[in-house]
Coordinates of C-alpha atoms in Angstrom, one line a residue:
M103 CA 100.7 119.4 76.3
K104 CA 100.7 122.3 78.6
I105 CA 98.0 125.0 78.2
V106 CA 97.8 128.2 80.2
T107 CA 94.3 129.7 80.2
G108 CA 93.2 132.4 82.6
F109 CA 93.5 131.3 86.2
I110 CA 94.3 127.6 85.5
V111 CA 97.4 125.8 84.4
L112 CA 96.3 122.8 82.6
F113 CA 98.2 119.5 82.0
W114 CA 96.8 116.8 79.7
T115 CA 98.1 113.3 80.2
F116 CA 97.1 110.2 78.4
M117 CA 97.7 106.5 79.3
P118 CA 100.6 105.0 77.3
S119 CA 99.7 101.4 78.3
V120 CA 96.7 99.3 77.3
L121 CA 96.5 98.3 80.9
F122 CA 95.5 101.8 81.7
A123 CA 92.9 102.7 79.1
E124 CA 91.3 105.4 81.2
T125 CA 92.0 109.0 80.2
V126 CA 93.4 111.2 83.0
T127 CA 93.5 114.9 83.0
S128 CA 95.1 117.2 85.7
F129 CA 95.1 120.9 86.2
D130 CA 95.9 123.3 89.0
L131 CA 93.6 126.1 90.2
K132 CA 95.3 129.5 90.9
N133 CA 94.9 128.9 94.6
G134 CA 97.2 125.8 94.4
M135 CA 94.5 123.1 94.5
Q136 CA 95.3 120.3 92.1
V137 CA 92.5 118.7 90.2
V138 CA 92.4 115.2 88.6
V139 CA 89.8 114.0 86.3
I140 CA 89.3 110.3 85.3
E141 CA 86.8 109.9 82.5
D142 CA 84.5 106.9 82.4
H143 CA 81.2 107.4 80.6
R144 CA 79.8 103.8 80.9
V145 CA 77.3 104.8 83.6
P146 CA 76.0 108.2 84.7
V147 CA 77.7 108.3 88.0
V148 CA 80.8 110.0 89.5
T149 CA 83.0 109.6 92.6
H150 CA 84.0 112.9 94.1
M151 CA 87.1 112.9 96.4
V152 CA 89.0 115.5 98.2
W153 CA 92.4 114.3 99.5
Y154 CA 94.5 116.4 102.0
R155 CA 98.3 115.9 102.1
V156 CA 98.2 115.3 105.8
G157 CA 97.8 112.2 107.9
S158 CA 98.7 110.8 111.3
A159 CA 102.4 110.7 110.6
D160 CA 102.2 114.6 110.4
E161 CA 100.8 115.0 113.9
H162 CA 102.9 116.6 116.6
T163 CA 104.2 114.5 119.4
G164 CA 101.7 114.1 122.2
K165 CA 98.7 114.7 119.9
S166 CA 98.3 111.2 118.3
G167 CA 94.9 110.7 116.8
I168 CA 94.2 114.3 116.0
A169 CA 94.1 113.8 112.2
H170 CA 91.6 111.0 112.6
F171 CA 89.6 113.0 115.2
L172 CA 89.3 116.0 112.8
E173 CA 88.1 113.6 110.1
H174 CA 85.1 112.8 112.3
L175 CA 84.6 116.4 113.2
M176 CA 84.4 117.5 109.5
F177 CA 80.8 116.3 109.5
K178 CA 79.8 118.5 112.4
G179 CA 78.6 121.6 110.5
T180 CA 79.5 125.0 109.0
N181 CA 78.2 128.5 109.0
T182 CA 75.4 127.3 106.6
M183 CA 75.0 123.7 107.5
A184 CA 73.9 122.1 110.9
P185 CA 75.8 119.2 112.4
G186 CA 75.0 116.0 110.5
E187 CA 73.3 117.9 107.6
F188 CA 76.1 117.1 105.2
S189 CA 75.5 113.4 105.4
K190 CA 71.6 113.8 105.2
I191 CA 72.0 115.8 102.0
V192 CA 74.1 113.2 100.4
A193 CA 71.7 110.5 101.3
A194 CA 68.7 112.5 100.2
N195 CA 70.4 112.8 96.8
G196 CA 70.9 109.0 96.5
G197 CA 74.6 109.2 97.2
Q198 CA 77.0 107.4 99.5
E199 CA 79.8 109.1 101.4
N200 CA 82.6 108.4 103.9
A201 CA 86.0 109.5 104.9
F202 CA 89.3 107.9 105.9
T203 CA 92.7 108.7 107.5
S204 CA 96.0 107.1 107.0
F205 CA 99.6 107.9 107.9
D206 CA 100.1 110.1 104.9
Y207 CA 96.7 111.4 103.9
T208 CA 93.1 112.2 104.9
G209 CA 90.3 111.8 102.3
Y210 CA 86.6 112.5 101.9
Y211 CA 84.4 111.1 99.2
Q212 CA 80.9 110.9 97.8
K213 CA 79.5 108.5 95.1
V214 CA 76.6 110.1 93.4
S215 CA 74.6 110.6 90.1
A216 CA 76.7 112.7 87.7
D217 CA 74.2 115.5 87.8
R218 CA 74.8 115.8 91.6
L219 CA 78.5 116.7 91.1
P220 CA 78.0 120.5 91.5
L221 CA 76.1 119.9 94.9
M222 CA 79.0 117.7 96.2
M223 CA 81.6 120.3 95.3
K224 CA 79.6 123.0 97.0
L225 CA 79.3 121.0 100.2
E226 CA 82.9 119.8 100.3
A227 CA 84.3 123.3 99.5
D228 CA 82.1 124.8 102.3
R229 CA 83.6 122.6 104.9
M230 CA 87.2 123.1 103.7
Q231 CA 87.2 126.6 105.3
N232 CA 84.0 127.1 107.2
L233 CA 83.9 124.3 109.7
I234 CA 82.5 125.2 113.1
L235 CA 83.4 123.2 116.2
S236 CA 81.7 123.8 119.4
E237 CA 82.7 122.2 122.7
E238 CA 79.3 120.4 122.8
E239 CA 80.1 118.7 119.5
V240 CA 83.8 118.0 120.1
L241 CA 83.8 116.2 123.4
P242 CA 81.1 113.6 122.6
E243 CA 82.9 112.8 119.3
R244 CA 86.1 112.2 121.3
D245 CA 84.1 109.5 123.2
V246 CA 83.1 108.1 119.9
I247 CA 86.7 107.8 118.9
L248 CA 87.6 106.1 122.1
E249 CA 84.8 103.6 121.6
E250 CA 86.1 103.0 118.0
R251 CA 89.5 102.3 119.4
N252 CA 87.9 99.8 121.9
M253 CA 86.2 97.9 119.1
R254 CA 89.0 98.0 116.5
V255 CA 92.1 97.7 118.8
E256 CA 91.5 96.9 122.5
N257 CA 89.2 94.1 121.7
N258 CA 91.4 92.7 119.0
P259 CA 94.6 91.0 120.1
S260 CA 96.1 91.1 116.5
S261 CA 95.5 94.8 116.4
L262 CA 97.2 95.2 119.8
L263 CA 100.1 93.2 118.5
R264 CA 100.3 95.2 115.4
E265 CA 100.5 98.5 117.4
Q266 CA 103.3 97.1 119.6
R267 CA 105.2 95.7 116.5
N268 CA 105.0 99.0 114.6
A269 CA 106.2 100.9 117.6
M270 CA 109.3 98.7 117.7
Q271 CA 109.8 98.8 113.9
F272 CA 109.6 102.6 113.8
F273 CA 111.2 103.9 117.0
N274 CA 112.0 107.3 115.7
H275 CA 109.3 107.8 113.0
R276 CA 105.6 108.6 113.3
Y277 CA 104.7 105.4 111.4
G278 CA 105.3 103.8 114.8
V279 CA 102.3 105.7 116.2
P280 CA 98.8 104.2 115.5
T281 CA 96.7 106.3 113.1
I282 CA 93.7 106.2 115.5
G283 CA 96.1 107.4 118.3
W284 CA 97.2 106.2 121.7
R285 CA 94.3 105.9 124.1
H286 CA 95.9 108.2 126.8
E287 CA 96.6 110.9 124.2
I288 CA 93.2 110.8 122.6
Q289 CA 91.6 111.4 126.0
Q290 CA 93.6 114.6 126.2
L291 CA 92.6 116.0 122.7
T292 CA 90.7 119.3 122.9
Q293 CA 88.5 121.5 120.8
Q294 CA 91.5 123.9 120.3
D295 CA 93.7 121.0 119.1
A296 CA 91.1 120.1 116.4
L297 CA 90.8 123.8 115.3
D298 CA 94.5 124.3 115.2
F299 CA 95.1 121.2 113.1
Y300 CA 92.2 122.2 110.8
K301 CA 93.5 125.8 110.3
K302 CA 96.9 124.5 109.6
Y303 CA 96.3 121.8 107.0
Y304 CA 93.0 122.2 105.6
A305 CA 93.4 124.5 102.6
P306 CA 93.1 124.3 98.8
N307 CA 96.9 124.4 98.2
N308 CA 97.1 121.3 100.5
A309 CA 94.4 119.4 98.7
I310 CA 93.8 117.3 95.6
L311 CA 90.4 117.0 94.1
I312 CA 89.8 113.8 92.1
V313 CA 86.6 113.2 90.1
A314 CA 86.1 109.9 88.4
G315 CA 83.2 108.9 86.2
D316 CA 80.8 110.3 83.8
T317 CA 82.1 113.9 83.4
T318 CA 84.7 115.8 81.3
P319 CA 87.7 117.9 82.1
D320 CA 85.9 121.0 80.8
E321 CA 83.0 120.5 83.1
V322 CA 85.0 119.7 86.2
R323 CA 87.3 122.7 85.4
K324 CA 84.3 125.0 85.3
L325 CA 82.8 123.6 88.6
A326 CA 86.1 123.5 90.4
Q327 CA 86.9 127.1 89.6
E328 CA 83.4 128.0 90.7
Y329 CA 83.4 126.2 94.0
Y330 CA 87.0 125.6 95.0
G331 CA 88.8 128.2 93.1
I332 CA 87.3 131.1 95.3
L333 CA 88.8 129.5 98.5
T334 CA 91.8 131.3 100.0
P335 CA 95.1 129.4 100.0
S336 CA 97.1 129.0 103.2
S337 CA 100.2 131.2 103.4
N338 CA 101.5 129.2 106.4
L339 CA 101.4 125.7 105.1
P340 CA 104.3 123.8 106.9
E341 CA 106.9 121.9 104.9
R342 CA 106.3 118.2 105.1
V343 CA 109.4 117.2 107.0
R344 CA 109.5 114.1 109.2
T345 CA 112.0 112.4 111.5
K346 CA 113.9 109.5 109.9
E347 CA 114.8 106.1 111.3
P348 CA 118.4 105.7 112.5
P349 CA 120.2 102.5 111.4
H350 CA 118.7 99.4 113.1
L351 CA 121.6 97.4 114.5
A352 CA 119.9 94.2 115.7
P353 CA 116.8 92.1 115.2
L354 CA 113.9 92.9 117.6
R355 CA 111.4 90.5 119.1
I356 CA 108.1 90.8 120.8
S357 CA 106.0 88.0 122.4
M358 CA 102.4 88.7 123.5
K359 CA 100.0 86.5 125.2
D360 CA 96.2 87.0 125.3
A361 CA 93.3 84.8 126.6
R362 CA 91.2 85.7 123.6
V363 CA 93.7 84.2 121.1
N364 CA 92.5 80.8 119.7
Q365 CA 95.3 80.2 117.3
P366 CA 99.1 81.2 117.7
Q367 CA 100.5 83.4 114.9
M368 CA 103.8 85.0 114.0
V369 CA 104.4 88.2 112.0
R370 CA 107.8 89.5 110.9
T371 CA 108.3 92.8 109.3
Y372 CA 111.3 94.3 107.6
L373 CA 112.1 98.0 106.9
A374 CA 111.6 98.4 103.1
D375 CA 111.9 101.3 100.6
N376 CA 108.7 102.8 99.4
R377 CA 107.7 103.6 95.7
K378 CA 109.7 106.6 94.6
A379 CA 108.6 109.2 92.0
G380 CA 110.3 108.4 88.8
D381 CA 112.0 105.3 90.1
Q382 CA 109.7 102.5 91.1
K383 CA 111.9 99.6 89.9
E384 CA 112.9 98.3 93.3
A385 CA 109.4 98.7 94.7
A386 CA 108.0 96.7 91.8
A387 CA 110.6 94.0 92.6
L388 CA 109.4 93.9 96.2
E389 CA 105.8 93.7 95.2
M390 CA 106.6 90.7 93.0
L391 CA 108.7 89.2 95.8
A392 CA 105.7 89.4 98.2
Q393 CA 103.6 87.7 95.6
L394 CA 106.1 85.0 95.0
L395 CA 106.7 84.2 98.7
G396 CA 103.2 84.4 100.0
G397 CA 100.8 86.6 98.1
S398 CA 99.3 83.8 96.1
G399 CA 98.5 81.7 99.2
I400 CA 99.0 78.0 99.0
T401 CA 100.5 78.2 95.5
S402 CA 103.2 80.5 96.6
Y403 CA 106.7 79.5 97.5
L404 CA 106.1 79.5 101.3
G405 CA 102.7 78.0 100.8
Q406 CA 104.2 75.1 98.9
E407 CA 107.1 74.7 101.4
L408 CA 105.5 75.2 104.7
Q409 CA 101.8 74.1 104.2
L410 CA 102.0 71.4 101.5
K411 CA 105.5 69.8 102.0
Q412 CA 106.4 70.3 105.7
K413 CA 102.8 70.8 106.9
V414 CA 104.1 73.1 109.7
A415 CA 101.7 75.9 108.8
L416 CA 97.9 76.3 108.5
S417 CA 98.4 79.5 106.4
V418 CA 101.2 81.9 105.2
S419 CA 101.2 85.2 103.5
A420 CA 103.6 88.1 102.5
F421 CA 102.6 91.7 102.1
Y422 CA 104.1 94.9 100.7
D423 CA 102.4 98.1 99.7
G424 CA 105.0 100.7 99.0
V425 CA 102.6 103.6 98.6
S426 CA 103.9 105.8 101.5
L427 CA 105.7 109.1 101.8
D428 CA 108.5 107.4 103.7
K429 CA 110.2 104.0 104.0
D430 CA 107.7 101.4 105.1
T431 CA 107.6 97.7 105.7
F432 CA 107.8 94.3 103.9
G433 CA 106.0 91.6 106.0
L434 CA 105.6 87.8 106.4
F435 CA 102.8 86.0 108.3
I436 CA 102.6 82.4 109.4
M437 CA 100.0 80.5 111.5
P438 CA 101.5 77.3 112.8
A439 CA 99.8 74.0 112.5
P440 CA 98.1 72.8 115.8
T441 CA 101.0 70.4 116.7
V442 CA 103.8 72.8 115.7
S443 CA 105.3 75.3 118.2
Q444 CA 105.9 78.9 117.1
Q445 CA 109.6 78.4 117.4
Q446 CA 109.4 75.4 115.0
A447 CA 107.3 77.4 112.6
E448 CA 109.8 80.3 112.7
D449 CA 112.7 78.0 112.1
A450 CA 111.0 76.4 109.2
L451 CA 110.2 79.9 107.8
D452 CA 113.9 81.0 108.1
A453 CA 115.1 77.8 106.5
A454 CA 112.7 78.3 103.6
L455 CA 113.8 81.8 103.1
N456 CA 117.5 80.9 103.1
T457 CA 116.7 78.2 100.5
F458 CA 114.9 80.8 98.4
L459 CA 117.8 83.1 98.5
E460 CA 120.1 80.3 97.4
T461 CA 118.0 78.8 94.6
G462 CA 116.3 81.9 93.3
V463 CA 113.1 82.7 91.4
D464 CA 111.0 80.2 89.6
E465 CA 110.7 82.0 86.4
A466 CA 107.4 80.3 85.4
H467 CA 105.8 81.3 88.7
L468 CA 106.9 84.9 88.1
T469 CA 105.4 84.8 84.6
R470 CA 102.1 83.7 86.0
L471 CA 102.1 86.4 88.6
K472 CA 102.8 89.0 86.0
T473 CA 99.8 87.7 84.0
Q474 CA 97.6 87.9 87.1
A475 CA 98.8 91.4 87.8
K476 CA 97.9 92.4 84.2
A477 CA 94.4 91.0 84.6
G478 CA 94.0 92.6 88.0
Q479 CA 94.8 96.0 86.6
I480 CA 92.2 95.6 83.9
Y481 CA 89.5 94.4 86.2
A482 CA 90.3 97.3 88.7
R483 CA 89.1 99.8 86.1
D484 CA 85.5 98.7 86.8
S485 CA 85.6 100.5 90.2
L486 CA 85.5 104.3 89.9
S487 CA 86.2 104.7 93.6
G488 CA 89.1 102.2 93.3
L489 CA 90.7 104.2 90.5
A490 CA 90.3 107.4 92.4
R491 CA 91.8 105.9 95.5
R492 CA 94.7 104.7 93.5
Y493 CA 95.6 108.1 92.2
G494 CA 94.8 109.9 95.5
A495 CA 96.9 107.6 97.7
A496 CA 99.8 107.8 95.4
M497 CA 99.7 111.6 94.8
T498 CA 99.5 112.4 98.6
S499 CA 102.4 110.0 99.2
G500 CA 104.8 111.8 96.8
L501 CA 104.1 110.0 93.6
T502 CA 102.9 111.5 90.3
I503 CA 100.2 110.7 87.8
E504 CA 102.9 109.4 85.6
D505 CA 104.1 107.1 88.3
V506 CA 100.6 105.6 88.7
Q507 CA 100.3 105.1 84.9
A508 CA 103.7 103.6 84.6
W509 CA 103.3 101.1 87.5
P510 CA 101.7 98.3 85.6
D511 CA 104.5 98.4 83.0
V512 CA 107.2 98.6 85.7
L513 CA 105.7 95.4 87.2
Q514 CA 105.8 93.7 83.9
A515 CA 109.5 94.6 83.4
V516 CA 110.6 93.0 86.7
T517 CA 113.1 90.2 86.1
P518 CA 114.3 87.4 88.4
I519 CA 117.6 89.3 88.9
D520 CA 115.5 92.3 90.1
V521 CA 113.5 90.1 92.6
M522 CA 116.6 88.5 94.0
A523 CA 118.4 91.8 94.5
A524 CA 115.4 93.1 96.3
A525 CA 115.1 90.0 98.5
K526 CA 118.8 90.1 99.5
K527 CA 118.4 93.7 100.5
V528 CA 115.1 93.6 102.3
L529 CA 115.4 90.3 104.2
N530 CA 118.0 91.9 106.6
A531 CA 117.5 90.4 110.1
N532 CA 118.9 93.7 111.7
N533 CA 116.0 95.6 110.1
S534 CA 113.3 93.1 111.3
V535 CA 110.8 92.8 114.1
T536 CA 109.4 89.3 114.8
A537 CA 106.2 89.2 116.8
W538 CA 104.6 86.2 118.4
L539 CA 100.9 86.2 119.5
S540 CA 99.9 83.3 121.8
P541 CA 96.9 82.1 123.7
Q542 CA 97.0 82.4 127.4
A543 CA 94.6 80.8 130.0
E544 CA 92.4 83.0 131.9
G545 CA 94.1 84.2 135.2

């Protein structure tokens, strides 16, 4: 049902599946800001989130890390708030807050008592357009980012390998650039870079407000109009256009040694299609393929073959997300057993994959995974922030509320034929990057 009232166009959407019993309402403010309300009245708390349709993959060449840098700087103060005061107010009101940056989005959230929702909207709306960045605040925060990179990346061989692997997997797309940024480019980021990025992307018509918890659409609509509805939309919001990957014509490999590595490992990723609005069938098949191959650990196909039968691996896994604006990856991980070389483990993996492609899906295993997926969707409803993140990540990545709601049923509809078609398409060696990480003696 579509209702037009005053300054707001309102869309009511109800979940068709028993897996998604929550009620979701969406409406647009006149300035272009989209608002999503997820009702849950079991406890008097709410999660308040603002998602911006901009992430590290939207950065300009040479400015890697600016999206994440600005996320940090958003806590520095406005015309009416001193640096750090935002977090102090949230804490003083018994709330929790944080922020996050990904390739396709940047988000800010607070978890508070339901009666503190107006205050959270006031604070978040204020910094959407009134952020003040002084040189004295920006430069020290840049050092904080560099130290964060030291801890998360430079001191973690697996993270370093992931950066190198992604750069090879996406040699013409910004997914090949780390979200935190390359160190040499972070060092060059300036106050003006942050202000330019802020003014370009932080606007109500580039944002989604998601409120989950003990509230109503009418209450949120009233508050959103009061605090966010008065903000000026951007008239210069750029179209979200990115470079595309050219055809990959050959398998790529990388071998990295590091004295800090205790146990060798191998990761292989393949280019894979993402979840697409209105057509998630292939993505659902890839999700089930990942679960079949390695998502369920030792009970998975690769777990049975490589860990239990051949005993060539200590652990195996497979991963696929699909929630991305552009084509992403499908991945496999294997940690060889102590007496097994990486080449032997890789050969065993390739042989197991070829056998899987020949013999097909164990239907009983697929049925069990569907049951687990159904249970997982039901249990996930107990997390308000988890629900809000599910919708926010999807909607900033090109999906719709209807796609999020339909996803559990699309998963349940996956057939063995669907899985095998997805497997034969995605397990294309020419679209792959195989990465080895090995120990190396000091010196």
